[in-house]
Short mmCIF file of C-alpha atoms and ligand atoms in Angstrom, two decimals:
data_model
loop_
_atom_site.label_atom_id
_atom_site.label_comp_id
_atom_site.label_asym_id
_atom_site.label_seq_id
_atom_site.Cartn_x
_atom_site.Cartn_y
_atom_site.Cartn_z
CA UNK T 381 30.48 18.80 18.28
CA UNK T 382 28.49 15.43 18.26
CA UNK T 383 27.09 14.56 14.89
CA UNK T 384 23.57 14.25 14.99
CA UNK T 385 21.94 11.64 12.33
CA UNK T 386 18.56 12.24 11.21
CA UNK T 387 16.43 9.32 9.60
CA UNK T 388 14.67 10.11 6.81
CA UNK T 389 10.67 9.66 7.23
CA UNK T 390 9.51 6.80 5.85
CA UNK T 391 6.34 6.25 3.81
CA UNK T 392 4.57 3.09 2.98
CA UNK T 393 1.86 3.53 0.36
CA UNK T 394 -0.08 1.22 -1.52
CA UNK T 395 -0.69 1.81 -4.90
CA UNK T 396 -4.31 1.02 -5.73
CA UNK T 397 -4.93 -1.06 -9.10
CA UNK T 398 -8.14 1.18 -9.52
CA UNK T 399 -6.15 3.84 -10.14
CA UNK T 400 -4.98 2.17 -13.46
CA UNK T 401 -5.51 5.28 -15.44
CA UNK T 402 -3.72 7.75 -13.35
CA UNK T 403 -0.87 5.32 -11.82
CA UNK T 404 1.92 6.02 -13.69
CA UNK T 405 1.51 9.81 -13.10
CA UNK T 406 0.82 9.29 -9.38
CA UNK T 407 4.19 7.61 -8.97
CA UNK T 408 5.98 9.78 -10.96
CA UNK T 409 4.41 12.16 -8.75
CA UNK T 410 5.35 10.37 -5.69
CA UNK T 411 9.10 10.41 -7.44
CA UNK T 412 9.36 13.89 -7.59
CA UNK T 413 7.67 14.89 -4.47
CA UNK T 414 10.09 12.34 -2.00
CA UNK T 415 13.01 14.28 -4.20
CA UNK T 416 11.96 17.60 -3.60
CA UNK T 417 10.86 17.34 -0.02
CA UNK T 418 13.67 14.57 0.82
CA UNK T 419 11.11 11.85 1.98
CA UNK T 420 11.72 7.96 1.83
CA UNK T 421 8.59 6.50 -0.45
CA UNK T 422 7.81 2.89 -0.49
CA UNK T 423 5.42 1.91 -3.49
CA UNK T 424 3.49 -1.52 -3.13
CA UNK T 425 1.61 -2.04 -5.98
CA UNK T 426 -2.08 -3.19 -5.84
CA UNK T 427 -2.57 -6.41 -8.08
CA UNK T 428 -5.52 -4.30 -10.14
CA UNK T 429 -6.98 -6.05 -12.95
CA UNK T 430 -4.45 -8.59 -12.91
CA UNK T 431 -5.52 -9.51 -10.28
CA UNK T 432 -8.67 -9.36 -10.73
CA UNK T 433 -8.52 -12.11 -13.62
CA UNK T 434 -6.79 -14.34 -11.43
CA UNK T 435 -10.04 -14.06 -9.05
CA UNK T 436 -12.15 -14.05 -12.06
CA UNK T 437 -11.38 -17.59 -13.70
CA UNK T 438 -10.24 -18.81 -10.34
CA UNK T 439 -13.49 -20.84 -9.48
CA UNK T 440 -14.14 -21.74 -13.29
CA UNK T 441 -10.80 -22.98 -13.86
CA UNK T 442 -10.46 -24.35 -10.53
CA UNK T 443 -7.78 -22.83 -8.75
CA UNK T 444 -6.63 -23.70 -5.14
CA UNK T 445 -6.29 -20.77 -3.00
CA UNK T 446 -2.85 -21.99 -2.83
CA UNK T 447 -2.01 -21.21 -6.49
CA UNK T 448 -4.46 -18.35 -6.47
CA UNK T 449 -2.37 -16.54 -3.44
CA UNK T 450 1.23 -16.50 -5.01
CA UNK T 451 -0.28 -15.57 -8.30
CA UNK T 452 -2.56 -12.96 -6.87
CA UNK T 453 1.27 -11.45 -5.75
CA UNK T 454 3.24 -11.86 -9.18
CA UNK T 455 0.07 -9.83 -10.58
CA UNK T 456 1.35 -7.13 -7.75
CA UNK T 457 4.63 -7.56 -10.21
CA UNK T 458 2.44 -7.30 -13.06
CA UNK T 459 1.20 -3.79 -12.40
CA UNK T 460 4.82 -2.72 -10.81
CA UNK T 461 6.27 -3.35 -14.26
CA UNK T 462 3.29 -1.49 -15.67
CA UNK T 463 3.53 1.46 -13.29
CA UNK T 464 7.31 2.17 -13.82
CA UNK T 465 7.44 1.63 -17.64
CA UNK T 466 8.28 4.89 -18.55
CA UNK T 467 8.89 6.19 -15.51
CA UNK T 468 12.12 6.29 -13.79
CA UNK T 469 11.84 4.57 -10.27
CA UNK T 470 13.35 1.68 -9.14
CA UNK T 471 11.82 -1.95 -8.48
CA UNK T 472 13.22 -3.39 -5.61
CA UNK T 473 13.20 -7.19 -4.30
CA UNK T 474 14.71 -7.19 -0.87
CA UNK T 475 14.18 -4.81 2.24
CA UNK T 476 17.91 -4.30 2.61
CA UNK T 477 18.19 -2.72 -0.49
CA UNK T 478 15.57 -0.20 0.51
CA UNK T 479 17.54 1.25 3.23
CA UNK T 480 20.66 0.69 1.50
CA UNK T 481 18.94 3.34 -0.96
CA UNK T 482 17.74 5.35 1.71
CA UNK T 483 21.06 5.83 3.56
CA UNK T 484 22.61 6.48 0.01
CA UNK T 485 20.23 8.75 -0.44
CA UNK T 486 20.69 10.88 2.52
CA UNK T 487 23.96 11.15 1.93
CA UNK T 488 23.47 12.64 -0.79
CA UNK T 489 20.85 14.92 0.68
CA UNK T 490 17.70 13.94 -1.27
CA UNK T 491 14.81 11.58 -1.06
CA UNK T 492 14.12 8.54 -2.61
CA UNK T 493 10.88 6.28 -3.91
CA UNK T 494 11.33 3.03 -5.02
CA UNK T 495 8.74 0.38 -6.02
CA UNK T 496 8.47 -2.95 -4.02
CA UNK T 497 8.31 -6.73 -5.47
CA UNK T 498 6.83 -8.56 -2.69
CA UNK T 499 7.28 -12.14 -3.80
CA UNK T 500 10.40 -13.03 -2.76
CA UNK T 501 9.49 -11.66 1.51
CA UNK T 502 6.97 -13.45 0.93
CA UNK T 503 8.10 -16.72 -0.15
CA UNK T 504 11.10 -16.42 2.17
CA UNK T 505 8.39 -15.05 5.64
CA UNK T 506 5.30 -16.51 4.57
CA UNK T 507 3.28 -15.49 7.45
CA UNK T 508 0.36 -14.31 5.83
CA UNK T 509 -2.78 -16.43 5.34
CA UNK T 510 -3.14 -17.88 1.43
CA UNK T 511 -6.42 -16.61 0.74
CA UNK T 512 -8.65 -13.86 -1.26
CA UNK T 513 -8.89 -12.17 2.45
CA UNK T 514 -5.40 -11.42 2.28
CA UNK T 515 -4.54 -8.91 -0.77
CA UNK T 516 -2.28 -6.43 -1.56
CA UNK T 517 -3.74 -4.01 1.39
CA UNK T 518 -2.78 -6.77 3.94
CA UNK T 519 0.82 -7.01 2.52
CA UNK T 520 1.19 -3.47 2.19
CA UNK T 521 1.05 -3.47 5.98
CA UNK T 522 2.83 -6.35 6.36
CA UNK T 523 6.06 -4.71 4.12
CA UNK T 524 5.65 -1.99 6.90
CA UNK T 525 5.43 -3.90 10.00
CA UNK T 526 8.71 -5.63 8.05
CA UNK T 527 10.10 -1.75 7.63
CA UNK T 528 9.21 -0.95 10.90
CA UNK T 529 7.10 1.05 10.22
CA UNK T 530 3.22 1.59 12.04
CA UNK T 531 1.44 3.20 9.23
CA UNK T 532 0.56 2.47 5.73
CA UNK T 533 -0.92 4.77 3.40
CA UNK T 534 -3.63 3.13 0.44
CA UNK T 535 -3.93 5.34 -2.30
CA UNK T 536 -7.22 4.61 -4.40
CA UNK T 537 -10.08 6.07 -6.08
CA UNK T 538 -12.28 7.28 -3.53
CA UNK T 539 -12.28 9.90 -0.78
CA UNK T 540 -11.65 6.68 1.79
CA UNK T 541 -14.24 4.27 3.32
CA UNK T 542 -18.46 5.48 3.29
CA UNK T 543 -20.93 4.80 5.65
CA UNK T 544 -24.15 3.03 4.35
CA UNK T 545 -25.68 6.76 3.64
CA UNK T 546 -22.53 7.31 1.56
CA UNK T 547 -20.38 9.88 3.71
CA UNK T 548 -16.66 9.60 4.31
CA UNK T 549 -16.00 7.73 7.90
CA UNK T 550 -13.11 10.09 9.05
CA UNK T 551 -12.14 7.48 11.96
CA UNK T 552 -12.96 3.71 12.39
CA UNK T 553 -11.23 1.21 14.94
CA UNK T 554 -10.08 -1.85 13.04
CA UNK T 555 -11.86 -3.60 16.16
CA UNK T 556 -14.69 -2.31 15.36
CA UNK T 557 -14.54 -3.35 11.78
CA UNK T 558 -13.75 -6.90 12.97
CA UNK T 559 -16.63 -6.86 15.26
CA UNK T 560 -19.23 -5.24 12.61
CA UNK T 561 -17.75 -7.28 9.30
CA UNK T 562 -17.60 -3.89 7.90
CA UNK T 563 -14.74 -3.91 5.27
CA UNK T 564 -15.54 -0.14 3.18
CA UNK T 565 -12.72 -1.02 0.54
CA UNK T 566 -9.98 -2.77 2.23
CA UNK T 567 -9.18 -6.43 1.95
CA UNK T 568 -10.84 -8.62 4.64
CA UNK T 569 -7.71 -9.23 6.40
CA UNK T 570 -6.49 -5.54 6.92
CA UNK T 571 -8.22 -4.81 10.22
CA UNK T 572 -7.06 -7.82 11.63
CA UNK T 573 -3.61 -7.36 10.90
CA UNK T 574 -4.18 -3.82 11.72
CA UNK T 575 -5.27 -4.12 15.11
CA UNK T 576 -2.84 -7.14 15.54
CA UNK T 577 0.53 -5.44 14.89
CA UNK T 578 -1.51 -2.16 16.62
CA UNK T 579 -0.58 -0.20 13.18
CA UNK T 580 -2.83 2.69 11.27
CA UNK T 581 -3.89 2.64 7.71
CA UNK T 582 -4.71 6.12 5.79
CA UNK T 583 -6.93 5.75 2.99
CA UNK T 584 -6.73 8.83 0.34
CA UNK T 585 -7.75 9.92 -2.48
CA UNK T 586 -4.79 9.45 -5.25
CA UNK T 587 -6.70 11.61 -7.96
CA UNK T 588 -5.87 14.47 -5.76
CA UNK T 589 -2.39 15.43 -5.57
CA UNK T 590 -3.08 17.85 -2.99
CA UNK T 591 -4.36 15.50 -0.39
CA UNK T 592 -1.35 13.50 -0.99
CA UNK T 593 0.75 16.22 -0.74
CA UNK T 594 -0.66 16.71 2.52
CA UNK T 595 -0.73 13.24 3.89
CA UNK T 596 3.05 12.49 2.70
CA UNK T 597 3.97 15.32 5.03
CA UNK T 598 1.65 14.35 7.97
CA UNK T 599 -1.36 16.82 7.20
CA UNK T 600 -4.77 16.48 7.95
CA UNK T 601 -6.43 15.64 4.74
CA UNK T 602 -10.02 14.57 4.02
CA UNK T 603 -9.41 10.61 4.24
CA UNK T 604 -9.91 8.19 6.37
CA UNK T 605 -8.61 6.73 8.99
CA UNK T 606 -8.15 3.07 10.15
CA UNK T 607 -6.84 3.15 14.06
CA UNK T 608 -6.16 -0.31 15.61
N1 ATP M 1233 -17.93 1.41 1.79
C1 ATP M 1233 -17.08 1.69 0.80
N2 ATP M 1233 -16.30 2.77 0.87
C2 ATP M 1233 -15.41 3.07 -0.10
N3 ATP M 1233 -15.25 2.33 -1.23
C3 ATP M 1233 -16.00 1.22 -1.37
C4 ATP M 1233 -16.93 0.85 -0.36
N4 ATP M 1233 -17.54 -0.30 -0.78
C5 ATP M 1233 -17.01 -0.62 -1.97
N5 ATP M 1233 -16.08 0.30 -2.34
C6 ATP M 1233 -15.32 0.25 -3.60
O1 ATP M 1233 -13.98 -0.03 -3.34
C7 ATP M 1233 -13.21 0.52 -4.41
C8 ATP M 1233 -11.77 0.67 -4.00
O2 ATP M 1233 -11.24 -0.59 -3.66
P1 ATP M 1233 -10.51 -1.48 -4.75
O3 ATP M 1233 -10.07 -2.72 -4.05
O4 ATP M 1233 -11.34 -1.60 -5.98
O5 ATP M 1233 -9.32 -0.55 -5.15
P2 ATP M 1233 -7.78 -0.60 -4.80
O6 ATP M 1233 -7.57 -1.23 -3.46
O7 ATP M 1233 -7.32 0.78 -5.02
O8 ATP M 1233 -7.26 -1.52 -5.96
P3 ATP M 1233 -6.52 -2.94 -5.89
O9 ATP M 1233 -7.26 -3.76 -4.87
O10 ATP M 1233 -6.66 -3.47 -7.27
O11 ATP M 1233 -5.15 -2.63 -5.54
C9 ATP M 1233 -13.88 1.83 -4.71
O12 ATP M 1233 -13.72 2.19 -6.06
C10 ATP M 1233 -15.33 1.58 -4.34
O13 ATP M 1233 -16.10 1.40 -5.50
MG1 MG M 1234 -8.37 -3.51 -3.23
#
């Protein structure tokens, strides 16, 4: 008989800092879920209002994009240690551990979620460009190219991108994004990198559990879509 070794599917979902409020249910949500259904969850925190401080005092205080970038990504840390205070999911630093857990994990027959630090790949791959275009969407996707993976999921706290007469946009070509300037609620960089690396980006609704049910499994959900 030939053994036959199934990867586990892998998920790569930002973690929107709008969804302050609700966060630390969603995840422990997301927890449970990849346990049940024995799927591989990768959490990248958004940098939420953190973040947003950083960009708030960065002109009146004078900060260089330079110094704004890296600490734009330790307030990603910020809200990881927020999100997983009190709730029992691991913070990871280096890709290798991720599917050091994941192989563990299937071992053992379950799934795993863990929550991703992104300094360090960045520091150590720093690839991306260092400023306010490129945000926590841009290095969700870029943890995911780094994964191997061609798909990242944003979780935040709307039913995805609307049109200028305020209804959902089911599908939109990051192309066509480029070519329009049209951003929705995605960080300038995202369709570029998008359409670059030729990788999809699902944008969902995290204040309903159903639609993630649905889109952790592959479902069509109400969302929308970013193709390359
Ligand atoms: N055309 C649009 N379609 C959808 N949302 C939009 C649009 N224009 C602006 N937004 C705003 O974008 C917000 C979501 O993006 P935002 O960057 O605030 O959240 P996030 O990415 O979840 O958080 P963070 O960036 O802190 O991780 C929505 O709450 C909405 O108000
Ligand atoms: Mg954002």
């Amino acid at each position: 008989m030939v053994a036959v070794s199934v990867a586990m599917s892998m998920s790569v979902v930002k973690l929107g800092g709008s969804l302050f409020k609700e966060g630390r249910s969603i995840l422990r949500f997301l927890r449970d879920f990849a346990a049940e259904r024995g799927l591989s969850i990768v959490v990248v925190p958004g940098g939420g209002p953190f973040a947003d401080f950083i960009r708030k005092i960065s002109s009146s205080a004078g900060i260089s994009d330079e110094a704004s970038h890296w600490m734009s990504i330790l307030a990603m840390h910020q809200y990881a240690f927020f999100l997983t205070d009190g709730v029992e999911v691991p913070l990871v630093e280096r890709l290798e551990e991720i599917s050091h857990t994941e192989r563990g994990a299937e071992k053992a027959g379950g799934g795993t979620c863990v929550v991703f630090l992104p300094f360090n790949l960045l520091r150590e791959e720093d690839e991306l460009k260092h400023s306010w275009d490129v945000s926590s969407d841009t290095i969700a996707a870029f943890v995911a190219k780094k994964l191997g993976e061609r798909k990242i999921i944003k979780i935040t706290d709307v039913d995805g991108i609307y049109d200028d007469k305020g209804r959902i946009i089911h599908r939109i070509h990051a192309r066509d994004m480029i070519k329009r300037g049209f951003l929705g609620c995605v960080d300038a960089e995202l369709p570029r990198f998008l359409a670059e690396n030729r990788m999809r980006c699902i944008i969902v609704n995290g204040k309903r559990r159903e639609r993630l049910e649905k889109v952790l499994l592959g479902e069509h959900v109400e969302c929308t879509e970013i193709l390359p």
